[in-house]
Structures are given as structure tokens and as C-alpha cells.
Amino acid sequence: MSAQAETLISDIPAYVRRVGEQARAASRALARAEGRARDDGLRAIAAVIRREAAALRAANAEDLAAGRKRGLDTALLDRLELTDARIEAMALGLEQIAELPDPVGAISGLQARPSGIRVGRMRVPLGVVAIIYESRPNVTADAAGLCLKSGNACVLRGGSEAIRSNRAIAACIAEGLAAAGLPAAAVQIIETTDRAAVGALITLDEHVDVLVPRGGKGLIERIMREATVPMIKHLDGVCHVYVDAGADAAMAERIAINAKTQRYGTCNTMETLLIHRDAAAGLLPGLAERFRELGVELRGCEESRALVPAMAAATPEDWDAEYLAPVLAVRVVPDLDAAMAHIARHGSGHTEAIVTESWSRAQRFLREVDSSSVMVNASTRFADGFEYGLGAEIGISTDKLHARGPVGLEGLTSEKYVVLGEGHVRE
Amino acid sequence: MSAQAETLISDIPAYVRRVGEQARAASRALARAEGRARDDGLRAIAAVIRREAAALRAANAEDLAAGRKRGLDTALLDRLELTDARIEAMALGLEQIAELPDPVGAISGLQARPSGIRVGRMRVPLGVVAIIYESRPNVTADAAGLCLKSGNACVLRGGSEAIRSNRAIAACIAEGLAAAGLPAAAVQIIETTDRAAVGALITLDEHVDVLVPRGGKGLIERIMREATVPMIKHLDGVCHVYVDAGADAAMAERIAINAKTQRYGTCNTMETLLIHRDAAAGLLPGLAERFRELGVELRGCEESRALVPAMAAATPEDWDAEYLAPVLAVRVVPDLDAAMAHIARHGSGHTEAIVTESWSRAQRFLREVDSSSVMVNASTRFADGFEYGLGAEIGISTDKLHARGPVGLEGLTSEKYVVLGEGHVRE
């Protein structure tokens, strides 16, 4: 395993194109491989990762040392670190993916048509998936595992600060693939930290079928501006909980506290609490006290500040903010329509929840709120591939086309039509 | 109904943005409307179209006169013409769409999770669909009907040569929508023929969820270059039939003739015939004679020309050509792998068929050919929404994300997650 930080590549676009061509060729071999061979590959990679734990830690130590020298902050260095527990988690994660049912090959809806042909849909891999991510090197193993399971070749572009760790993990993956008789180019990492490689990768429509960017809003926005390859992505999570008139007060408090404080930095954390006018007086003072105890800063509209004078005044920017921090915007609304209008205007289409005892308002909220997850009487924190039973998660999509919401293995596949005839021609 | 050719609009981007905002608002009203109200709207529009047939023909006559004056060719003028039969077909088409099952609202896969929440997926409209098309004014009614049925608002941008016809149809649609109590902005046409309106529409990400361009390759390529809104589209149809060794000769001939000659100008017409070396000597001379009788020009590889010396020599361009005409490229290949490699290199991912008696080669072809429709012993001409039983077709997609192959009402919808709890929070 190489310890050098940089491979010298003179012609970046030509290099990325070659990687893409190799990925395309490998994707055809993967489409031929049986599910068992792909599962064997996943288990073989896990075994190599366990065996090479010391080498992985050594490569990671060099990344950490270089990062400290470059002055990376503590949070970033923490995300970058590969501990023994994290290495074991990578191996275990791959073994768990191997246990999931094969997401490709199934033919559904096969039906005979009046013409005599039989028509159905076969679930197939997308082909080549490119994943662009930041500091956590464990994404290298996780993402490669999900792509391999779903029969896709992948091209991985991690952060420059993790290049030595990612190379070391890639070497383990290559060994595992070879042991299972799968093509080495099924999983490739971009061997240069040059930013031009990202630009080349996200416009390589011919050889890349989908991009999965994983990282902060800045990374996603940069890629959105330049990419011509379609993406599975979410930009941000400005999630809402709306407490309806007549809601169970204890339930409303429990859900609001959980949606905000169970974790602050996740995209499914509540960022704005909307409360019906008739529920506010009874609920808001006590709830504000609970949030105060938990160290959450509240920023409210005038009507909520009339009930809780200690609350700071919200500015217009607060309604659009993804705090990812112990801060919560609070707004009192006159009715369900006003709550849904607020969500339509300020939400990011990620996850919204209503707390209500009203059957008809619950139905309206479910039907009319245009978000990737819509919930009744549950915490927004449930919006997660594992909680939804997908068995895995490559990301969360707030787009409406293709995958929407938490994206598991199915989102890395497509369905093609199959037509079975016995010499049929069209009249 | 106005007969003027052009509405003067000074600020095109502002105008298109206003249309988009109105469409977004209307899409929320449609999301609230019951399926029955949408079906009533479709039937009401059909009734107005029938009643206003004379007015539609009059508006169309003005388009035709202006088109003749501009020197449009006969084929284009024919596509532009609204005859009584075509007006009746528009009305009937809308009534047929009304009869289809409601594509939205269904919740599938609702399951209880260990946490206690129940998770399922609700099929919902995409929101706002923009359709950009060329001369046929009947697309105005068809596309509006499919969008209305699927609960989507739509913005229609037809060809400038059909602007008076499209306005007249839009007036009928508006009257039908009003009669059913649906918002007028559910179906809007772009009221200017200025090309800048297309540029504004295809980059209006905030208010348009998907573009459906319908027209020639030139139109699609122009839109692909500039659009930031995702598209449902196919660029071209370079479809293949591969005749395997040991294929039934009569079946192979029947399928090859049908796939090429049943219609020349459609995207699912065969453009290249691949024949296994062992089948070529027995099949090709007779087949070439049949094609000669039908007026189809063959352009072959050297090996096929050795069998049929009268055949013209294919140039490298022929392998990538979408003729849409009585011309067929012919190539002899040594085996299935060579046939699939040819398809991977030269195909457009639209539709490919194998004619074979081999079970295992049929399975390999179905699994490994990466096209939106893959067929065994059937003509490529079957690749069509009606033949597949979709009940309707908004277009055919050769993309892999979202809809693939013939796109019916389901392709105009998305699935969001719904989570049903009773006060559940995440541990």
C-alpha cells in the first residue's frame, strides 16, 4: 500500500475517461455475475479489511498527521480517524450487506397482452455509480459495498485529506474482488486529489450513469452547478413539526423534543416548530422551559414571544435556516393551511411531521405536503433507511424523480422492460 | 378565441416565471382534488372540443395558411392539420384517459417496523410538468390529459407554426377545467412564440419538476444542452434485431421484415440487423430479396456482401444511423458476444430483440443487453405504451433513472414515504 499522497497524472480528463471506460466494462461483467459471486466478494473484502487493520491504521495515521500539519479542525480530524472499532464496523457492514436479498434480476408484473406477447419489468443495475464524498474514509467501504451488491461498478472520489486511507481501503477491496473472481475495475478510486478530476467525473455522461454526492451543502451545490450526469442527492433538511389544535400535549412535547434534540447535526432533525394558535398557550411555555434545560436556543415569531417573552425574535432568515445545531425556530400559525403554506415556502422537501388527533387533518397533511417523508405522530428523526427497513442507505433524496427519501439498494437499480414472444410481430 | 399570431410580452423570463408560479399553485389544488374531479374535467374538456370542432378547424386553417405562406413542407403541413377525425380522436383520447385507474393516492408496502412506526409509500403527482413539442396540435390535448389524470399541472410549449390551433385547444381545456371546478392554471400554454421562453422554461427548477420534450433529435439535443430541470426523454432509437445460430428461419424473416417495414419513421423500428455467421448463408439471400421487393435498401458488412453481392457496402456511420427510412444496415457476427458488443457500442439503449431457439442465449440477452426494452422472438415494433398495456404514453425514455422505456401515467408520478405513528420517537 502506497504512502505517497499524490500520484502524478498529467492529463486529468484522459485519466478520468479511462477510469470511466474501465468501470463501464466492469459493469458489464458485474451484470453477468450471479448474486452469490457478488456476496462472496463482499465477504472476501470484509475478511481482508479485518486482516489488514494494522495497515489501514498506519495509512490513516499518515493522513491524520498531514491533516494536523494542515491545521484541520478537531471535528474533521475525528471524522477522518480510523479506529479499530470503525474498521470492524466497515467489515461488519459489508457482511450485513451480503446478507440482504439480491436487489437485481427479479421480473415483476409479467402479463400476457392481447397481441400474444408477454411483457414484464426486470430489475437491473444502473451501471456505473460515481460517489463523491468528504472526510470519512469508511464511506469508501460502505459505498463500494452497496454498489457491488446492486451489481453496479463504482468510481469513488473521497476527500484529499483521506487519500492514503482511501487507497489502503481500495487495496483491500481489490484483493477481495480478485478472490471472488470479480473484475478489479468494479471498484476504482480516483488516484489524484486534483479538483479537475471531479469536474471531469461529473460530466462523463457516457460512462457514468448516476452521481451520489455525500457531504455538506457547499459540496452538493458545487456539483449541481457543473454536473451533467444525473444525481441522487439532497441539498438540505429544513424539517418541520406542526402541532395541530387539539393535539395530545404530552405526545407533542415528546415528539418536538426528540425531533430537535436526539441529534443536532442530522438532516432529519427538526429546524422549525409550527404550532396552531389554539395549542400554543397550553404547550409553548412548558416546552420552551424543556428546551431551555436542554440548551436549545429558541427564535420565535411575535405571537410565540408573547407567550414566552424570553425567546429571541426570529428574523426572516430563520424560517429558511438549517441550523444543524441546538437552535430552533418557532412560529404560531392560525390553521393547517397556514402551516402547510409555511412548509411549501420554506421547507426543503425532506421530512415533515404533524402531531394531531384529527383524522381528516392527518389525511390532508399526508396527501398535500410535498416532501420525501411525511409523518403523522412520529419524530422526523425516523427518516432513515435503516429505520424504514431498507437494510442499507446510500443517501437521502429530496428530488422527485427516481428515488425519493432514504435510498437503499433499490435506488441503485432501474427496471427495463422484457418482452417474451414466440415469433410475434405487430399487426 | 384569438386569431392573432403573437401576444406581445416584453419581459419573457418574468412571464415564464409567472406561468410557473401559477402552475405550482394549481398543482397544489390538483393534489387536493379527488380522482373523480380530475376525470370529470377530462370528460368536460372532451365535450367542449367536440362542440367547438368548427372553431378549432378555423383556427387551424389560419395556421395552415400562415404555414403555406412560410413555405412549410407537405409533411409538416400534414402533421399540423386538424381534420374532423383528428379532433374526434383528441376528444376520444381524453375520454379513454378518464377511464384509466387513478394513478395517484395508492399507499404500497405499508409495514410495521420494530420501532413501532408503520412505513409505506404513497404514489403522488410529480407537481408541474413542462412539455415542449413540435407541429402536431393534438399533443396539446393528449399531454394535458395525461398530466391532469396524474394530478400534475402542466405548461405546454408547442411549435410556433401551431400557435393559433394550440390557443384554440387551450381555450377548450380552460372551459372544461372550469366546468369541473378545477383551477384554470392546471393547464397553461406559453402564449409567445419567442424562443427565449423555452430557455426560461427549461431552467425554471423552482416551479417545474420535469420536462418532457417530444420531437426530433435536434430539438431534444438543444434542450439537453441548456436544461437544468430533469427530463423524461429519448434521443434516438437505433434498434437492433439479432438472429442467432439455429433460429427458426421463417420466424427470423417475419420478425426482421416487421421490425423494419411495419413503419419506417418510428423510434422502435429496427435500424441494424445482426446475423450469426451460421445463420447468414441460409437466411440472408432470401431475406435480402424480400427487402428488395419492399423497397428497402440494404447496406452490409463485407461478410454479408459476400452472400448478397447486390448489397451496398456499409460505412462506419451506418452502424450508428437512425435512418427512419427504408434503409437497413446488415452485419454478420461470429457469436452472441459480438452481437451484444455491437449493440453496446452502437445502440441507443432503446429496444433490442434476439431471435433464437436457445434458452441460455435468450436468458443472457435478456439479462445483459442494457436497453429500455429487451425482447426474445418478438418485433421491436412492440415497444410502445399501448402494446405494453400502460393505457397511455407520454413518451419513451432511454434514460435509466426514473421512468425507462414507454412512459405512461406512472412515469408522471413519484412515491413519497409516509410514516404513521402514535407518538413514536427515536431511541
PDB file of C-alpha atoms in Angstrom, chain A residues 81-325:
ATOM      1  CA  GLU A  81      -9.830   8.795  12.066  1.00  0.00           C
ATOM      2  CA  LEU A  82      -9.999   5.027  11.519  1.00  0.00           C
ATOM      3  CA  THR A  83     -10.142   3.392  14.936  1.00  0.00           C
ATOM      4  CA  ASP A  84     -10.222  -0.389  15.422  1.00  0.00           C
ATOM      5  CA  ALA A  85     -13.948  -0.087  16.155  1.00  0.00           C
ATOM      6  CA  ARG A  86     -14.539   1.791  12.896  1.00  0.00           C
ATOM      7  CA  ILE A  87     -12.525  -0.743  10.907  1.00  0.00           C
ATOM      8  CA  GLU A  88     -14.558  -3.576  12.442  1.00  0.00           C
ATOM      9  CA  ALA A  89     -17.755  -1.624  11.649  1.00  0.00           C
ATOM     10  CA  MET A  90     -16.688  -1.394   7.989  1.00  0.00           C
ATOM     11  CA  ALA A  91     -16.124  -5.160   7.804  1.00  0.00           C
ATOM     12  CA  LEU A  92     -19.374  -5.915   9.609  1.00  0.00           C
ATOM     13  CA  GLY A  93     -21.294  -3.511   7.382  1.00  0.00           C
ATOM     14  CA  LEU A  94     -20.106  -5.354   4.277  1.00  0.00           C
ATOM     15  CA  GLU A  95     -21.129  -8.696   5.752  1.00  0.00           C
ATOM     16  CA  GLN A  96     -24.567  -7.298   6.584  1.00  0.00           C
ATOM     17  CA  ILE A  97     -24.978  -6.039   3.012  1.00  0.00           C
ATOM     18  CA  ALA A  98     -24.090  -9.524   1.763  1.00  0.00           C
ATOM     19  CA  GLU A  99     -26.997 -10.936   3.814  1.00  0.00           C
ATOM     20  CA  LEU A 100     -29.604  -8.683   2.169  1.00  0.00           C
ATOM     21  CA  PRO A 101     -31.747 -10.122  -0.651  1.00  0.00           C
ATOM     22  CA  ASP A 102     -30.357  -9.670  -4.175  1.00  0.00           C
ATOM     23  CA  PRO A 103     -31.868  -6.412  -5.479  1.00  0.00           C
ATOM     24  CA  VAL A 104     -31.406  -7.313  -9.153  1.00  0.00           C
ATOM     25  CA  GLY A 105     -32.795  -9.881 -11.555  1.00  0.00           C
ATOM     26  CA  ALA A 106     -36.411 -10.047 -10.374  1.00  0.00           C
ATOM     27  CA  ILE A 107     -39.035  -9.801 -13.122  1.00  0.00           C
ATOM     28  CA  SER A 108     -42.297  -8.260 -11.964  1.00  0.00           C
ATOM     29  CA  GLY A 109     -45.716  -7.829 -13.496  1.00  0.00           C
ATOM     30  CA  LEU A 110     -45.206 -10.289 -16.340  1.00  0.00           C
ATOM     31  CA  GLN A 111     -48.532 -10.312 -18.166  1.00  0.00           C
ATOM     32  CA  ALA A 112     -49.848 -11.568 -21.478  1.00  0.00           C
ATOM     33  CA  ARG A 113     -51.049  -8.860 -23.846  1.00  0.00           C
ATOM     34  CA  PRO A 114     -53.835  -9.204 -26.435  1.00  0.00           C
ATOM     35  CA  SER A 115     -51.150  -9.352 -29.169  1.00  0.00           C
ATOM     36  CA  GLY A 116     -49.784 -12.543 -27.583  1.00  0.00           C
ATOM     37  CA  ILE A 117     -46.504 -11.130 -26.282  1.00  0.00           C
ATOM     38  CA  ARG A 118     -45.755 -11.308 -22.558  1.00  0.00           C
ATOM     39  CA  VAL A 119     -44.438  -8.071 -21.026  1.00  0.00           C
ATOM     40  CA  GLY A 120     -42.762  -7.560 -17.641  1.00  0.00           C
ATOM     41  CA  ARG A 121     -40.088  -5.487 -15.956  1.00  0.00           C
ATOM     42  CA  MET A 122     -36.675  -6.775 -14.928  1.00  0.00           C
ATOM     43  CA  ARG A 123     -34.781  -5.051 -12.131  1.00  0.00           C
ATOM     44  CA  VAL A 124     -31.232  -4.325 -13.281  1.00  0.00           C
ATOM     45  CA  PRO A 125     -28.198  -2.388 -12.039  1.00  0.00           C
ATOM     46  CA  LEU A 126     -27.886   1.236 -13.129  1.00  0.00           C
ATOM     47  CA  GLY A 127     -24.395   0.520 -14.489  1.00  0.00           C
ATOM     48  CA  VAL A 128     -21.713   2.879 -13.174  1.00  0.00           C
ATOM     49  CA  VAL A 129     -22.182   4.927  -9.993  1.00  0.00           C
ATOM     50  CA  ALA A 130     -19.794   7.754  -9.058  1.00  0.00           C
ATOM     51  CA  ILE A 131     -19.677   8.732  -5.400  1.00  0.00           C
ATOM     52  CA  ILE A 132     -18.126  11.994  -4.286  1.00  0.00           C
ATOM     53  CA  TYR A 133     -17.671  12.412  -0.570  1.00  0.00           C
ATOM     54  CA  GLU A 134     -15.761  14.131   2.170  1.00  0.00           C
ATOM     55  CA  SER A 135     -13.538  13.157   5.027  1.00  0.00           C
ATOM     56  CA  ARG A 136     -14.956   9.884   6.443  1.00  0.00           C
ATOM     57  CA  PRO A 137     -12.900   7.071   4.876  1.00  0.00           C
ATOM     58  CA  ASN A 138     -15.414   4.404   5.952  1.00  0.00           C
ATOM     59  CA  VAL A 139     -17.689   5.688   3.147  1.00  0.00           C
ATOM     60  CA  THR A 140     -15.196   4.070   0.754  1.00  0.00           C
ATOM     61  CA  ALA A 141     -16.115   0.592   2.007  1.00  0.00           C
ATOM     62  CA  ASP A 142     -19.828   1.318   2.605  1.00  0.00           C
ATOM     63  CA  ALA A 143     -20.469   2.844  -0.806  1.00  0.00           C
ATOM     64  CA  ALA A 144     -18.423   0.224  -2.632  1.00  0.00           C
ATOM     65  CA  GLY A 145     -20.375  -2.490  -0.806  1.00  0.00           C
ATOM     66  CA  LEU A 146     -23.789  -1.082  -1.750  1.00  0.00           C
ATOM     67  CA  CYS A 147     -22.750  -0.668  -5.397  1.00  0.00           C
ATOM     68  CA  LEU A 148     -21.292  -4.174  -5.584  1.00  0.00           C
ATOM     69  CA  LYS A 149     -24.402  -5.717  -4.008  1.00  0.00           C
ATOM     70  CA  SER A 150     -26.608  -3.944  -6.555  1.00  0.00           C
ATOM     71  CA  GLY A 151     -24.415  -5.055  -9.477  1.00  0.00           C
ATOM     72  CA  ASN A 152     -23.018  -1.592 -10.217  1.00  0.00           C
ATOM     73  CA  ALA A 153     -19.419  -0.681 -10.877  1.00  0.00           C
ATOM     74  CA  CYS A 154     -18.386   2.385  -8.909  1.00  0.00           C
ATOM     75  CA  VAL A 155     -15.889   5.206  -9.046  1.00  0.00           C
ATOM     76  CA  LEU A 156     -15.073   6.738  -5.681  1.00  0.00           C
ATOM     77  CA  ARG A 157     -13.739  10.206  -5.134  1.00  0.00           C
ATOM     78  CA  GLY A 158     -13.034  10.872  -1.471  1.00  0.00           C
ATOM     79  CA  GLY A 159     -11.611  13.948   0.189  1.00  0.00           C
ATOM     80  CA  SER A 160      -7.961  14.801  -0.380  1.00  0.00           C
ATOM     81  CA  GLU A 161      -7.355  14.673   3.395  1.00  0.00           C
ATOM     82  CA  ALA A 162      -8.248  10.940   3.363  1.00  0.00           C
ATOM     83  CA  ILE A 163      -6.388   9.880   0.212  1.00  0.00           C
ATOM     84  CA  ARG A 164      -3.938   7.489   1.931  1.00  0.00           C
ATOM     85  CA  SER A 165      -6.671   5.838   3.995  1.00  0.00           C
ATOM     86  CA  ASN A 166      -8.901   5.522   0.928  1.00  0.00           C
ATOM     87  CA  ARG A 167      -6.053   3.970  -1.086  1.00  0.00           C
ATOM     88  CA  ALA A 168      -5.430   1.443   1.650  1.00  0.00           C
ATOM     89  CA  ILE A 169      -9.126   0.519   1.796  1.00  0.00           C
ATOM     90  CA  ALA A 170      -9.243   0.315  -2.002  1.00  0.00           C
ATOM     91  CA  ALA A 171      -6.338  -2.142  -1.922  1.00  0.00           C
ATOM     92  CA  CYS A 172      -8.343  -4.363   0.454  1.00  0.00           C
ATOM     93  CA  ILE A 173     -11.358  -4.118  -1.849  1.00  0.00           C
ATOM     94  CA  ALA A 174      -9.261  -5.039  -4.897  1.00  0.00           C
ATOM     95  CA  GLU A 175      -7.910  -8.115  -3.121  1.00  0.00           C
ATOM     96  CA  GLY A 176     -11.403  -9.199  -2.077  1.00  0.00           C
ATOM     97  CA  LEU A 177     -12.779  -8.711  -5.589  1.00  0.00           C
ATOM     98  CA  ALA A 178      -9.956 -10.788  -7.057  1.00  0.00           C
ATOM     99  CA  ALA A 179     -10.568 -13.562  -4.509  1.00  0.00           C
ATOM    100  CA  ALA A 180     -14.209 -13.744  -5.646  1.00  0.00           C
ATOM    101  CA  GLY A 181     -13.283 -13.680  -9.340  1.00  0.00           C
ATOM    102  CA  LEU A 182     -14.818 -10.244  -9.891  1.00  0.00           C
ATOM    103  CA  PRO A 183     -13.168  -7.567 -12.073  1.00  0.00           C
ATOM    104  CA  ALA A 184     -10.778  -5.221 -10.257  1.00  0.00           C
ATOM    105  CA  ALA A 185     -12.331  -2.219 -12.020  1.00  0.00           C
ATOM    106  CA  ALA A 186     -15.670  -2.917 -10.339  1.00  0.00           C
ATOM    107  CA  VAL A 187     -14.470  -0.542  -7.603  1.00  0.00           C
ATOM    108  CA  GLN A 188     -11.996   2.189  -8.500  1.00  0.00           C
ATOM    109  CA  ILE A 189     -10.858   5.221  -6.576  1.00  0.00           C
ATOM    110  CA  ILE A 190      -9.725   8.410  -8.265  1.00  0.00           C
ATOM    111  CA  GLU A 191      -5.980   8.351  -7.699  1.00  0.00           C
ATOM    112  CA  THR A 192      -5.434  12.101  -7.741  1.00  0.00           C
ATOM    113  CA  THR A 193      -6.545  14.841  -5.366  1.00  0.00           C
ATOM    114  CA  ASP A 194      -6.644  17.365  -8.235  1.00  0.00           C
ATOM    115  CA  ARG A 195     -10.041  19.129  -8.251  1.00  0.00           C
ATOM    116  CA  ALA A 196     -10.144  18.879 -12.036  1.00  0.00           C
ATOM    117  CA  ALA A 197     -10.865  15.167 -11.649  1.00  0.00           C
ATOM    118  CA  VAL A 198     -14.223  15.976 -10.044  1.00  0.00           C
ATOM    119  CA  GLY A 199     -15.136  18.255 -12.938  1.00  0.00           C
ATOM    120  CA  ALA A 200     -14.256  15.503 -15.422  1.00  0.00           C
ATOM    121  CA  LEU A 201     -16.122  12.824 -13.492  1.00  0.00           C
ATOM    122  CA  ILE A 202     -19.415  14.700 -13.097  1.00  0.00           C
ATOM    123  CA  THR A 203     -19.628  15.431 -16.823  1.00  0.00           C
ATOM    124  CA  LEU A 204     -18.670  11.931 -18.023  1.00  0.00           C
ATOM    125  CA  ASP A 205     -22.227  11.107 -19.177  1.00  0.00           C
ATOM    126  CA  GLU A 206     -21.056   8.352 -21.491  1.00  0.00           C
ATOM    127  CA  HIS A 207     -19.559   6.207 -18.758  1.00  0.00           C
ATOM    128  CA  VAL A 208     -21.224   7.324 -15.518  1.00  0.00           C
ATOM    129  CA  ASP A 209     -24.954   6.677 -15.018  1.00  0.00           C
ATOM    130  CA  VAL A 210     -25.509   8.434 -11.717  1.00  0.00           C
ATOM    131  CA  LEU A 211     -23.679  10.618  -9.211  1.00  0.00           C
ATOM    132  CA  VAL A 212     -24.143  10.286  -5.468  1.00  0.00           C
ATOM    133  CA  PRO A 213     -22.589  13.280  -3.709  1.00  0.00           C
ATOM    134  CA  ARG A 214     -22.324  12.892   0.051  1.00  0.00           C
ATOM    135  CA  GLY A 215     -21.281  15.881   2.077  1.00  0.00           C
ATOM    136  CA  GLY A 216     -22.169  19.395   3.096  1.00  0.00           C
ATOM    137  CA  LYS A 217     -24.430  21.762   1.213  1.00  0.00           C
ATOM    138  CA  GLY A 218     -21.424  23.554  -0.285  1.00  0.00           C
ATOM    139  CA  LEU A 219     -20.146  20.360  -1.927  1.00  0.00           C
ATOM    140  CA  ILE A 220     -23.590  19.469  -3.295  1.00  0.00           C
ATOM    141  CA  GLU A 221     -24.212  22.954  -4.679  1.00  0.00           C
ATOM    142  CA  ARG A 222     -20.851  23.000  -6.443  1.00  0.00           C
ATOM    143  CA  ILE A 223     -21.589  19.650  -8.062  1.00  0.00           C
ATOM    144  CA  MET A 224     -25.148  20.644  -9.023  1.00  0.00           C
ATOM    145  CA  ARG A 225     -23.867  23.692 -10.867  1.00  0.00           C
ATOM    146  CA  GLU A 226     -21.447  21.718 -13.025  1.00  0.00           C
ATOM    147  CA  ALA A 227     -22.794  18.157 -13.303  1.00  0.00           C
ATOM    148  CA  THR A 228     -24.416  16.852 -16.470  1.00  0.00           C
ATOM    149  CA  VAL A 229     -24.674  13.288 -15.101  1.00  0.00           C
ATOM    150  CA  PRO A 230     -27.947  12.842 -13.142  1.00  0.00           C
ATOM    151  CA  MET A 231     -27.666  12.852  -9.355  1.00  0.00           C
ATOM    152  CA  ILE A 232     -29.220  11.195  -6.312  1.00  0.00           C
ATOM    153  CA  LYS A 233     -28.882  13.896  -3.688  1.00  0.00           C
ATOM    154  CA  HIS A 234     -30.390  16.083  -1.061  1.00  0.00           C
ATOM    155  CA  LEU A 235     -29.324  19.635  -0.605  1.00  0.00           C
ATOM    156  CA  ASP A 236     -30.521  20.337   2.910  1.00  0.00           C
ATOM    157  CA  GLY A 237     -33.019  19.260   5.513  1.00  0.00           C
ATOM    158  CA  VAL A 238     -35.192  22.091   6.827  1.00  0.00           C
ATOM    159  CA  CYS A 239     -37.654  19.755   8.558  1.00  0.00           C
ATOM    160  CA  HIS A 240     -40.853  20.856  10.300  1.00  0.00           C
ATOM    161  CA  VAL A 241     -43.072  19.529  13.048  1.00  0.00           C
ATOM    162  CA  TYR A 242     -46.590  21.017  13.081  1.00  0.00           C
ATOM    163  CA  VAL A 243     -48.537  20.690  16.327  1.00  0.00           C
ATOM    164  CA  ASP A 244     -52.239  20.823  15.493  1.00  0.00           C
ATOM    165  CA  ALA A 245     -55.080  22.213  17.615  1.00  0.00           C
ATOM    166  CA  GLY A 246     -56.277  19.510  19.975  1.00  0.00           C
ATOM    167  CA  ALA A 247     -53.036  17.511  19.755  1.00  0.00           C
ATOM    168  CA  ASP A 248     -52.102  15.396  22.758  1.00  0.00           C
ATOM    169  CA  ALA A 249     -49.846  17.777  24.677  1.00  0.00           C
ATOM    170  CA  ALA A 250     -47.542  15.113  26.131  1.00  0.00           C
ATOM    171  CA  MET A 251     -47.139  13.494  22.709  1.00  0.00           C
ATOM    172  CA  ALA A 252     -46.455  16.853  21.071  1.00  0.00           C
ATOM    173  CA  GLU A 253     -43.778  17.662  23.632  1.00  0.00           C
ATOM    174  CA  ARG A 254     -42.175  14.216  23.347  1.00  0.00           C
ATOM    175  CA  ILE A 255     -42.024  14.394  19.534  1.00  0.00           C
ATOM    176  CA  ALA A 256     -40.805  18.001  19.436  1.00  0.00           C
ATOM    177  CA  ILE A 257     -38.022  17.303  21.933  1.00  0.00           C
ATOM    178  CA  ASN A 258     -36.954  14.119  20.126  1.00  0.00           C
ATOM    179  CA  ALA A 259     -37.110  15.662  16.638  1.00  0.00           C
ATOM    180  CA  LYS A 260     -34.859  18.518  17.775  1.00  0.00           C
ATOM    181  CA  THR A 261     -32.521  17.076  20.354  1.00  0.00           C
ATOM    182  CA  GLN A 262     -31.994  13.383  19.630  1.00  0.00           C
ATOM    183  CA  ARG A 263     -29.185  14.529  17.316  1.00  0.00           C
ATOM    184  CA  TYR A 264     -28.491  18.081  16.194  1.00  0.00           C
ATOM    185  CA  GLY A 265     -26.328  17.572  13.133  1.00  0.00           C
ATOM    186  CA  THR A 266     -28.515  15.283  11.031  1.00  0.00           C
ATOM    187  CA  CYS A 267     -30.590  16.263   8.004  1.00  0.00           C
ATOM    188  CA  ASN A 268     -33.804  14.835   9.505  1.00  0.00           C
ATOM    189  CA  THR A 269     -33.599  16.990  12.646  1.00  0.00           C
ATOM    190  CA  MET A 270     -36.472  19.466  13.115  1.00  0.00           C
ATOM    191  CA  GLU A 271     -35.397  23.043  12.400  1.00  0.00           C
ATOM    192  CA  THR A 272     -38.757  24.842  12.715  1.00  0.00           C
ATOM    193  CA  LEU A 273     -41.650  24.078  15.051  1.00  0.00           C
ATOM    194  CA  LEU A 274     -45.086  25.269  13.891  1.00  0.00           C
ATOM    195  CA  ILE A 275     -47.861  25.383  16.486  1.00  0.00           C
ATOM    196  CA  HIS A 276     -51.569  26.015  15.998  1.00  0.00           C
ATOM    197  CA  ARG A 277     -52.739  29.152  17.819  1.00  0.00           C
ATOM    198  CA  ASP A 278     -55.173  27.152  19.970  1.00  0.00           C
ATOM    199  CA  ALA A 279     -52.421  24.786  21.144  1.00  0.00           C
ATOM    200  CA  ALA A 280     -49.695  27.384  21.676  1.00  0.00           C
ATOM    201  CA  ALA A 281     -50.772  28.876  25.002  1.00  0.00           C
ATOM    202  CA  GLY A 282     -51.060  25.494  26.687  1.00  0.00           C
ATOM    203  CA  LEU A 283     -47.939  23.955  25.158  1.00  0.00           C
ATOM    204  CA  LEU A 284     -45.335  26.571  24.383  1.00  0.00           C
ATOM    205  CA  PRO A 285     -44.331  27.855  27.857  1.00  0.00           C
ATOM    206  CA  GLY A 286     -43.621  24.368  29.211  1.00  0.00           C
ATOM    207  CA  LEU A 287     -41.938  23.257  26.016  1.00  0.00           C
ATOM    208  CA  ALA A 288     -39.739  26.355  25.982  1.00  0.00           C
ATOM    209  CA  GLU A 289     -38.659  25.520  29.519  1.00  0.00           C
ATOM    210  CA  ARG A 290     -37.719  21.956  28.471  1.00  0.00           C
ATOM    211  CA  PHE A 291     -35.722  23.259  25.501  1.00  0.00           C
ATOM    212  CA  ARG A 292     -34.012  25.793  27.780  1.00  0.00           C
ATOM    213  CA  GLU A 293     -32.941  22.981  30.118  1.00  0.00           C
ATOM    214  CA  LEU A 294     -31.580  21.061  27.143  1.00  0.00           C
ATOM    215  CA  GLY A 295     -29.605  24.081  25.966  1.00  0.00           C
ATOM    216  CA  VAL A 296     -31.636  24.736  22.823  1.00  0.00           C
ATOM    217  CA  GLU A 297     -31.949  28.370  21.783  1.00  0.00           C
ATOM    218  CA  LEU A 298     -35.443  29.311  20.552  1.00  0.00           C
ATOM    219  CA  ARG A 299     -36.138  32.012  17.968  1.00  0.00           C
ATOM    220  CA  GLY A 300     -39.828  32.834  17.714  1.00  0.00           C
ATOM    221  CA  CYS A 301     -42.411  34.871  15.845  1.00  0.00           C
ATOM    222  CA  GLU A 302     -44.155  37.717  17.680  1.00  0.00           C
ATOM    223  CA  GLU A 303     -47.074  35.573  18.752  1.00  0.00           C
ATOM    224  CA  SER A 304     -44.841  32.926  20.304  1.00  0.00           C
ATOM    225  CA  ARG A 305     -42.764  35.605  22.036  1.00  0.00           C
ATOM    226  CA  ALA A 306     -45.949  36.986  23.583  1.00  0.00           C
ATOM    227  CA  LEU A 307     -46.289  33.583  25.282  1.00  0.00           C
ATOM    228  CA  VAL A 308     -42.574  33.117  26.022  1.00  0.00           C
ATOM    229  CA  PRO A 309     -41.024  36.568  26.377  1.00  0.00           C
ATOM    230  CA  ALA A 310     -37.534  35.140  26.967  1.00  0.00           C
ATOM    231  CA  MET A 311     -37.477  33.807  23.403  1.00  0.00           C
ATOM    232  CA  ALA A 312     -35.293  35.676  20.878  1.00  0.00           C
ATOM    233  CA  ALA A 313     -37.045  37.234  17.881  1.00  0.00           C
ATOM    234  CA  ALA A 314     -36.829  35.222  14.672  1.00  0.00           C
ATOM    235  CA  THR A 315     -35.620  37.048  11.574  1.00  0.00           C
ATOM    236  CA  PRO A 316     -36.881  36.114   8.080  1.00  0.00           C
ATOM    237  CA  GLU A 317     -33.669  34.101   7.583  1.00  0.00           C
ATOM    238  CA  ASP A 318     -34.592  31.826  10.480  1.00  0.00           C
ATOM    239  CA  TRP A 319     -37.525  30.315   8.543  1.00  0.00           C
ATOM    240  CA  ASP A 320     -35.115  29.011   5.888  1.00  0.00           C
ATOM    241  CA  ALA A 321     -32.241  28.012   8.179  1.00  0.00           C
ATOM    242  CA  GLU A 322     -30.818  24.519   8.514  1.00  0.00           C
ATOM    243  CA  TYR A 323     -29.139  25.098  11.867  1.00  0.00           C
ATOM    244  CA  LEU A 324     -27.664  21.616  12.432  1.00  0.00           C
ATOM    245  CA  ALA A 325     -27.225  22.983  15.954  1.00  0.00           C
TER     246      ALA A 325
END
